[in-house]
Structures are given as structure tokens and as C-alpha cells.
Amino acid sequence: MSRSAELGTQHNPLRVAIIGSGPSGFYAAEALLKSAPAVSVDMFERLPAPFGLVRNGVAPDHPKLKEAIFVYAKIAEHPQFSFFGNATIGHDVTVAELRASHHALVFCCGAETDRKLDIPGEELPGSHTATEFVGWYNGHPDYRNREFDLSSKVAVVIGQGNVAVDVCRILSKTIDELKHTDIAQHALDALADSKIREIHMIGRRGPAQAKFTHVEIRELGELADCDPVVNPDDLKLNPESEAELADKRNRSPIKNMEILSTFANRPAPTKRKRCYLRFLASPVELQGSDRVERLVLARNHLEGEPFKQIARETGEKIVLDCGLVFRSIGYRGVPMLGLPFDERRGVFSNRDGRVTEPDGSALPGLYCAGWIKRGPSGIIGTNRADSVATVKALLSDVERKSIDTTARPGADIIYPMLKARSVRVFGYPDWLKIDAAEIERGAPLGKPREKFTLIEEMLVALKMNRRFVDR
Ligand code: NAP
């Protein structure tokens, strides 16, 4: 075989490494495997189990959203697809090594860290990121050992995106509402003892600017033992917000306002718990002697033209006593050695998915898709079009021969490398066995699955005593 044969042929298949196995990773794999050239896709994932945010981020009581996994499982069956779980690119294998083994790399590694509030007291015990809590109740291996003190009466969630709504809902639901979901058992047990009765979700802007979507917010009005509470005065809008809502394309905020109005018009709350939706307030300080005892908020008003309104402090302060705080103000991507990073946006520097140098020139063979490309926005399905666009750019570079066409070994060289470095690689067949074992252990509890949260547990499930899992 000529080492520089036409790329994308049977003799010289286009070898692509995808880093990350969440939605954008699987949609990139799908687009590649459906494309015309002969392609081989090797997907690398830091965790042993695939599916990223669908497994570890989507709320356990939203099983419909997890059905995307069925689509990903079909993609994984493709004969030209291989999965390498528990292999961290940038640690177990370098980006340079992967560039030598594959023609192209598509980074689909999401936004793995949180934005910071940068206020005094942010790191006090009792103040957590939503990421930690979401990871904990979803059995994410990194967060399984986190502890949340649920013994106080008042919890605060800062931010008004859909993650904040998820956190509020999990804190608000009864155990009966959660026990038949795939919530991690350690979280269910802890939540069973929760003393939290008031949950305050705080938005820095007004109700017309809240980022949550109507389907999600509506659910807060349908809980067994928690009433949503909205102060009708908070729904009085300035002319700029009225103008935003007059734009019929602004669908979700219009529906949000309808739902918030029904909350505001409900009779006095009678249920055991209350979820307060509060607007126009920014956190300025978390206070407490050795843990969070209160949150100081600044009252805001809005300034700016419609759709560009920002929160400005009025000078008035509000003090809210609370024992637990979750900061849910959005995510950020994490830089990786060898890849230019856009610090302002928290994404890999890129143009249409092509990773770029600071001068704007594309780095040959390096691509990105999903949240590490565009930032943490959109729903699961948004990532399909995003990944398709990146793959289109990649294939056009193949066509234009701006990618080195020399034949590459792909994972045939990476797998032995991982083995030599004592990395326990989990292949897709291993995942299928783990998946079956999780489903089996969930059944007696009436749960769709009980996740394994430790590699050791997964290895036991695979009935393995050796270090490596063969492909
Ligand atoms: P998000 O939608 O961007 O919401 C972030 C929230 O934090 C906004 O309310 C934002 O207010 C606020 N915020 C940011 N900086 C702040 C600061 N310094 N002080 C106070 N508040 C601040 O982020 P997310 O909730 O993490 O969600 C990420 C993505 O995942 C979104 O696209 C979301 O729709 C999606 N998601 C979807 C679902 C679902 O479909 N069920 C579930 C979970 C997540 P401003 O608007 O003023 O910036």
C-alpha cells in the first residue's frame, strides 16, 4: 500500500479520533460514518461509560431526554466505530500522539468546569456548584463522594437556566417521585432525610429574560409536595421587556411569562415545600462563620435596549438566611495542552469547528464540536447540526487535501500504548455488559438502572480480575 494513497479509500481510510462520547461526539461519529469516504472512527472517553451529559447531566426524572442513548447505541454498532473508555486524552495519550496516529481529531469534550461568581464567600462550606450536585445525584464517578448538608430549611439556587430548574426540582420532589428513576441510590438516601423546605431560585435579570424553557418551568407547578411561589409584583415589566415579549419569535419567554403568571395567581401555598422564583437580584456575598449562613443580594433594575438588557444594582440590599447554596450560572470549557483556548468564551479557539491559532489560521487536522466549540448552550439535539457542520468542514479539508493524506495506524497503535501505560480501557462490548448489569441491579428497586459509580464496581460486574479489558 502506498503510504500516501488517496485518503478516504479502502486502502487508506480516513482515520478520525473523536475525543468525548457525549451527544456532540456521537453526532460527529454518525456524520462521519454516513459520509462517502471510507472512514474509521475511534472514540476516546475519560470515563469508563459512554454518553457524557446524557448519562451524567440529564436529570434522572427526565427519562425521555435519555432516549438519545438509543440513537448513540446504534451508531456504536457500526463496524468502523471503536470505543475506548477510561482513556484521557492529554493525560494517558497526548494530543501529539493522537495526531500522529489519526488524520483528524474532533474534540467533543464539552464544558467541564463552571463559571465563577467571583464574590466573597463563594467557597464557604455549604456553597457548591450545580455541577457537583448534578454529578452526585447522577452517580458521576468524580462527584459520587460529595456531601451536601441537607439539614437546613432554606436552599438557594443562583441562576435561572434549565440546570438551575433541574436542581430546584430534585430538591423539591418527594422520594416517591424520585425512587423509580435512575437517580444514584446514595443521593436518594440522602434526599430522603432532607430538611429543606424552601428553595429560592434567583435570577439577576427579570422574568422575561430567564433562560429556563417553559416545558421545564411548568414542571415546578406539578410537584406532589412543593408549591411554586412567584410574587406578582416581580412580573411587572419595563417597556423594553414588554417589547421583547411582543416579538412573537421570542417563544419560550412568552410561554414562561404565561406559566409564571399562573404561579403568581395560585392560592396561598399549602404543600410542605415551596420553590420561590425570584428576579432582579444578584448575589454579592455569601456570609457565615465557618459555613454558609446567609446570602447578600443586590436588588437590580434593567438597563439597555430590548434583548440587550443587563442587570444594574439599585443600591438596595436583601439578606436571605440559608444553609445551602448552589451556583448554577453556566459552564466553561477546560483548556487542553497543545490546543489554543479562547479564555473569554471558555472554548477552543475555532472557526466553524476548525481549531485555530491566535492569528486565525486553522491547525491542520484539528476540529471541535458541541459545547467546547460554541459554549454551553442549546438542547441535546442542537449538537447534531453543530457536529454535522464540523464534519462538513473536516470532509471539505480532506477534499481540498489540506489534511496530510499519509496512511495512519489509528487505534492499532494507541491501544497498545494505553495498555503499556497500565490504562484499563473499556471497549464498547464491555459497556454493553455493564449496561446490562446496571439494568439488572436496578430492577428489584423498580429503577430503570442502578449505575455503577466506581471503576472497581464495573470491573467486578465484568467479572474481571485482570487489569485490562480486551477489545
Ligand atoms: P444557562 O442557560 O446559560 O443559564 C445560566 C444562568 O446563570 C442564567 O440565568 C444567567 O443569567 C445566570 N448567570 C450567569 N452569570 C451570572 C452571575 N454572575 N450572577 C448571577 N447569575 C448569573 O446555563 P445552564 O442552566 O447551565 O444550562 C446550560 C445549557 O444546558 C442550556 O442551553 C440549557 O438549556 C441546557 N439544559 C437543558 C435542559 C433540558 O432541556 N431539560 C436541562 C439542563 C440544561 P443571565 O441570563 O443574566 O446571563
CSV table of N, CA, C and O and ligand atoms in Angstrom, one decimal, residues 53 57-59 62 65 115-117 158-166 169 202-205 209-213 216 219 281-283 309 311 328-331 371 376-380, ligand 1:
chain,number,residue,atom,x,y,z
A,53,LEU,N,-23.0,13.9,28.9
A,53,LEU,CA,-24.0,14.6,29.7
A,53,LEU,C,-25.4,13.8,29.7
A,53,LEU,O,-26.2,14.0,30.5
A,57,GLY,N,-25.6,14.2,33.1
A,57,GLY,CA,-26.1,15.5,33.3
A,57,GLY,C,-27.6,15.6,33.2
A,57,GLY,O,-28.2,16.3,34.0
A,58,VAL,N,-28.2,14.9,32.3
A,58,VAL,CA,-29.7,14.9,32.2
A,58,VAL,C,-30.3,14.4,33.5
A,58,VAL,O,-29.8,13.4,34.1
A,59,ALA,N,-31.3,15.1,34.0
A,59,ALA,CA,-31.9,14.8,35.3
A,59,ALA,C,-32.5,13.4,35.3
A,59,ALA,O,-33.1,13.0,34.2
A,62,HIS,N,-36.0,12.8,34.0
A,62,HIS,CA,-36.3,13.2,32.6
A,62,HIS,C,-35.9,12.0,31.7
A,62,HIS,O,-35.0,12.2,30.8
A,65,LEU,N,-35.5,12.4,27.8
A,65,LEU,CA,-34.3,13.0,27.2
A,65,LEU,C,-33.1,12.0,27.0
A,65,LEU,O,-32.3,12.2,26.2
A,115,ARG,N,-18.6,28.4,35.5
A,115,ARG,CA,-18.3,29.9,35.6
A,115,ARG,C,-18.2,30.2,37.1
A,115,ARG,O,-18.9,29.6,37.9
A,116,LYS,N,-17.5,31.2,37.4
A,116,LYS,CA,-17.4,31.6,38.8
A,116,LYS,C,-18.1,32.9,39.1
A,116,LYS,O,-18.2,33.8,38.2
A,117,LEU,N,-18.7,33.0,40.3
A,117,LEU,CA,-19.4,34.3,40.6
A,117,LEU,C,-18.4,35.4,41.0
A,117,LEU,O,-18.7,36.6,40.8
A,158,ILE,N,-28.6,29.8,42.6
A,158,ILE,CA,-28.3,31.0,41.9
A,158,ILE,C,-28.2,30.8,40.4
A,158,ILE,O,-27.5,29.9,39.9
A,159,GLY,N,-29.0,31.5,39.6
A,159,GLY,CA,-29.1,31.3,38.1
A,159,GLY,C,-30.5,30.8,37.8
A,159,GLY,O,-31.2,30.3,38.7
A,160,GLN,N,-30.9,31.1,36.6
A,160,GLN,CA,-32.2,30.7,36.2
A,160,GLN,C,-32.2,30.0,34.8
A,160,GLN,O,-33.0,30.3,33.9
A,161,GLY,N,-31.2,29.1,34.6
A,161,GLY,CA,-31.2,28.3,33.4
A,161,GLY,C,-31.9,27.0,33.7
A,161,GLY,O,-32.4,26.7,34.8
A,162,ASN,N,-31.9,26.1,32.7
A,162,ASN,CA,-32.5,24.8,32.9
A,162,ASN,C,-31.8,23.9,33.9
A,162,ASN,O,-32.4,23.0,34.6
A,163,VAL,N,-30.5,24.1,34.1
A,163,VAL,CA,-29.8,23.4,35.1
A,163,VAL,C,-30.3,23.8,36.5
A,163,VAL,O,-30.5,22.9,37.4
A,164,ALA,N,-30.5,25.1,36.7
A,164,ALA,CA,-31.0,25.6,38.0
A,164,ALA,C,-32.4,25.0,38.2
A,164,ALA,O,-32.7,24.6,39.4
A,165,VAL,N,-33.2,24.9,37.2
A,165,VAL,CA,-34.5,24.3,37.4
A,165,VAL,C,-34.4,22.8,37.8
A,165,VAL,O,-35.1,22.3,38.7
A,166,ASP,N,-33.5,22.1,37.1
A,166,ASP,CA,-33.2,20.7,37.5
A,166,ASP,C,-32.9,20.5,39.0
A,166,ASP,O,-33.4,19.7,39.7
A,169,ARG,N,-35.9,21.2,41.2
A,169,ARG,CA,-36.9,20.2,41.1
A,169,ARG,C,-36.4,18.9,41.9
A,169,ARG,O,-37.2,18.3,42.7
A,202,ILE,N,-32.7,32.2,42.1
A,202,ILE,CA,-32.5,33.7,42.0
A,202,ILE,C,-32.0,34.0,40.6
A,202,ILE,O,-31.0,33.5,40.2
A,203,GLY,N,-32.7,34.9,39.9
A,203,GLY,CA,-32.3,35.4,38.6
A,203,GLY,C,-31.8,36.9,38.8
A,203,GLY,O,-32.4,37.7,39.4
A,204,ARG,N,-30.7,37.2,38.1
A,204,ARG,CA,-30.2,38.5,38.2
A,204,ARG,C,-31.0,39.5,37.3
A,204,ARG,O,-31.0,40.7,37.5
A,205,ARG,N,-31.6,38.9,36.3
A,205,ARG,CA,-32.5,39.8,35.4
A,205,ARG,C,-33.9,39.5,35.7
A,205,ARG,O,-34.3,38.8,36.6
A,209,GLN,N,-36.4,37.6,30.9
A,209,GLN,CA,-35.0,37.3,30.4
A,209,GLN,C,-34.6,35.9,31.0
A,209,GLN,O,-33.4,35.5,30.7
A,210,ALA,N,-35.4,35.3,31.8
A,210,ALA,CA,-34.9,34.0,32.4
A,210,ALA,C,-34.6,33.0,31.3
A,210,ALA,O,-35.2,33.0,30.3
A,211,LYS,N,-33.5,32.2,31.5
A,211,LYS,CA,-33.0,31.3,30.5
A,211,LYS,C,-33.7,30.0,30.4
A,211,LYS,O,-33.6,29.2,29.5
A,212,PHE,N,-34.5,29.7,31.5
A,212,PHE,CA,-35.1,28.4,31.5
A,212,PHE,C,-36.2,28.3,30.4
A,212,PHE,O,-36.6,29.4,29.9
A,213,THR,N,-36.6,27.1,30.0
A,213,THR,CA,-37.6,27.0,29.0
A,213,THR,C,-38.9,26.5,29.6
A,213,THR,O,-39.0,26.0,30.7
A,216,GLU,N,-39.7,23.1,31.1
A,216,GLU,CA,-39.1,22.8,32.3
A,216,GLU,C,-39.7,23.5,33.5
A,216,GLU,O,-39.9,23.0,34.6
A,219,GLU,N,-43.0,22.3,35.0
A,219,GLU,CA,-43.0,21.1,35.9
A,219,GLU,C,-43.0,21.5,37.4
A,219,GLU,O,-43.4,20.8,38.2
A,281,ALA,N,-32.2,40.2,41.2
A,281,ALA,CA,-31.3,40.2,42.4
A,281,ALA,C,-30.0,39.4,42.0
A,281,ALA,O,-30.0,38.3,41.5
A,282,SER,N,-28.9,40.1,42.4
A,282,SER,CA,-27.6,39.5,42.1
A,282,SER,C,-26.9,39.1,43.4
A,282,SER,O,-26.9,40.0,44.3
A,283,PRO,N,-26.3,38.0,43.5
A,283,PRO,CA,-25.5,37.7,44.7
A,283,PRO,C,-24.3,38.6,44.8
A,283,PRO,O,-23.6,38.7,43.9
A,309,GLN,N,-30.7,43.9,27.4
A,309,GLN,CA,-30.8,44.5,28.8
A,309,GLN,C,-29.8,43.7,29.8
A,309,GLN,O,-29.7,42.5,29.8
A,311,ALA,N,-28.3,43.7,33.9
A,311,ALA,CA,-28.7,44.0,35.3
A,311,ALA,C,-27.8,45.0,35.9
A,311,ALA,O,-26.6,44.9,35.8
A,328,SER,N,-25.5,28.0,39.9
A,328,SER,CA,-25.8,27.4,38.6
A,328,SER,C,-25.8,28.5,37.5
A,328,SER,O,-26.9,28.8,37.0
A,329,ILE,N,-24.6,29.0,37.2
A,329,ILE,CA,-24.5,30.2,36.3
A,329,ILE,C,-23.8,29.8,35.0
A,329,ILE,O,-23.3,30.7,34.3
A,330,GLY,N,-23.8,28.6,34.6
A,330,GLY,CA,-23.3,28.2,33.4
A,330,GLY,C,-21.9,27.5,33.5
A,330,GLY,O,-21.3,27.6,34.5
A,331,TYR,N,-21.5,26.9,32.4
A,331,TYR,CA,-20.3,26.1,32.4
A,331,TYR,C,-19.2,26.8,31.5
A,331,TYR,O,-19.5,27.8,30.8
A,371,TRP,N,-20.2,21.9,22.9
A,371,TRP,CA,-20.0,23.0,23.9
A,371,TRP,C,-18.6,23.5,23.9
A,371,TRP,O,-18.4,24.6,24.2
A,376,PRO,N,-21.7,26.6,26.2
A,376,PRO,CA,-22.7,25.7,26.8
A,376,PRO,C,-24.1,26.2,26.5
A,376,PRO,O,-24.7,26.9,27.4
A,377,SER,N,-24.6,25.9,25.4
A,377,SER,CA,-26.0,26.4,25.0
A,377,SER,C,-26.7,25.3,24.2
A,377,SER,O,-26.1,24.5,23.6
A,378,GLY,N,-28.0,25.4,24.3
A,378,GLY,CA,-28.9,24.6,23.4
A,378,GLY,C,-29.2,23.3,24.1
A,378,GLY,O,-28.8,22.9,25.2
A,379,ILE,N,-30.1,22.5,23.4
A,379,ILE,CA,-30.5,21.2,24.0
A,379,ILE,C,-29.7,20.1,23.3
A,379,ILE,O,-28.9,20.4,22.4
A,380,ILE,N,-30.0,18.9,23.7
A,380,ILE,CA,-29.2,17.8,23.2
A,380,ILE,C,-29.2,17.8,21.6
A,380,ILE,O,-28.1,17.7,21.0
B,1,NAP,P1,-27.8,29.0,31.1
B,1,NAP,O1,-29.0,28.5,30.4
B,1,NAP,O2,-26.8,29.8,30.4
B,1,NAP,O3,-28.2,29.8,32.4
B,1,NAP,C1,-27.3,30.4,33.2
B,1,NAP,C2,-28.0,31.3,34.2
B,1,NAP,O4,-27.0,31.9,35.1
B,1,NAP,C3,-28.7,32.5,33.6
B,1,NAP,O5,-29.9,32.7,34.4
B,1,NAP,C4,-27.7,33.6,33.8
B,1,NAP,O6,-28.3,34.9,33.8
B,1,NAP,C5,-27.2,33.3,35.2
B,1,NAP,N1,-25.9,33.9,35.4
B,1,NAP,C6,-24.8,33.9,34.7
B,1,NAP,N2,-23.8,34.6,35.3
B,1,NAP,C7,-24.3,35.1,36.5
B,1,NAP,C8,-23.8,35.9,37.5
B,1,NAP,N3,-22.6,36.3,37.5
B,1,NAP,N4,-24.6,36.2,38.5
B,1,NAP,C9,-25.9,35.7,38.6
B,1,NAP,N5,-26.5,34.9,37.6
B,1,NAP,C10,-25.7,34.6,36.5
B,1,NAP,O7,-26.9,27.7,31.7
B,1,NAP,P2,-27.3,26.3,32.3
B,1,NAP,O8,-28.6,26.4,33.1
B,1,NAP,O9,-26.1,25.8,32.9
B,1,NAP,O10,-27.7,25.4,31.0
B,1,NAP,C11,-26.7,25.1,30.0
B,1,NAP,C12,-27.4,24.6,28.8
B,1,NAP,O11,-27.9,23.3,29.0
B,1,NAP,C13,-28.6,25.5,28.4
B,1,NAP,O12,-28.6,25.6,27.0
B,1,NAP,C14,-29.8,24.7,28.9
B,1,NAP,O13,-31.0,25.0,28.2
B,1,NAP,C15,-29.3,23.3,28.7
B,1,NAP,N6,-30.1,22.4,29.5
B,1,NAP,C16,-31.2,21.9,29.1
B,1,NAP,C17,-32.0,21.0,29.9
B,1,NAP,C18,-33.3,20.5,29.3
B,1,NAP,O14,-33.5,20.6,28.1
B,1,NAP,N7,-34.2,20.0,30.1
B,1,NAP,C19,-31.6,20.7,31.2
B,1,NAP,C20,-30.4,21.3,31.6
B,1,NAP,C21,-29.7,22.1,30.8
B,1,NAP,P3,-28.2,35.9,32.5
B,1,NAP,O15,-29.3,35.4,31.6
B,1,NAP,O16,-28.5,37.2,33.1
B,1,NAP,O17,-26.8,35.7,31.9
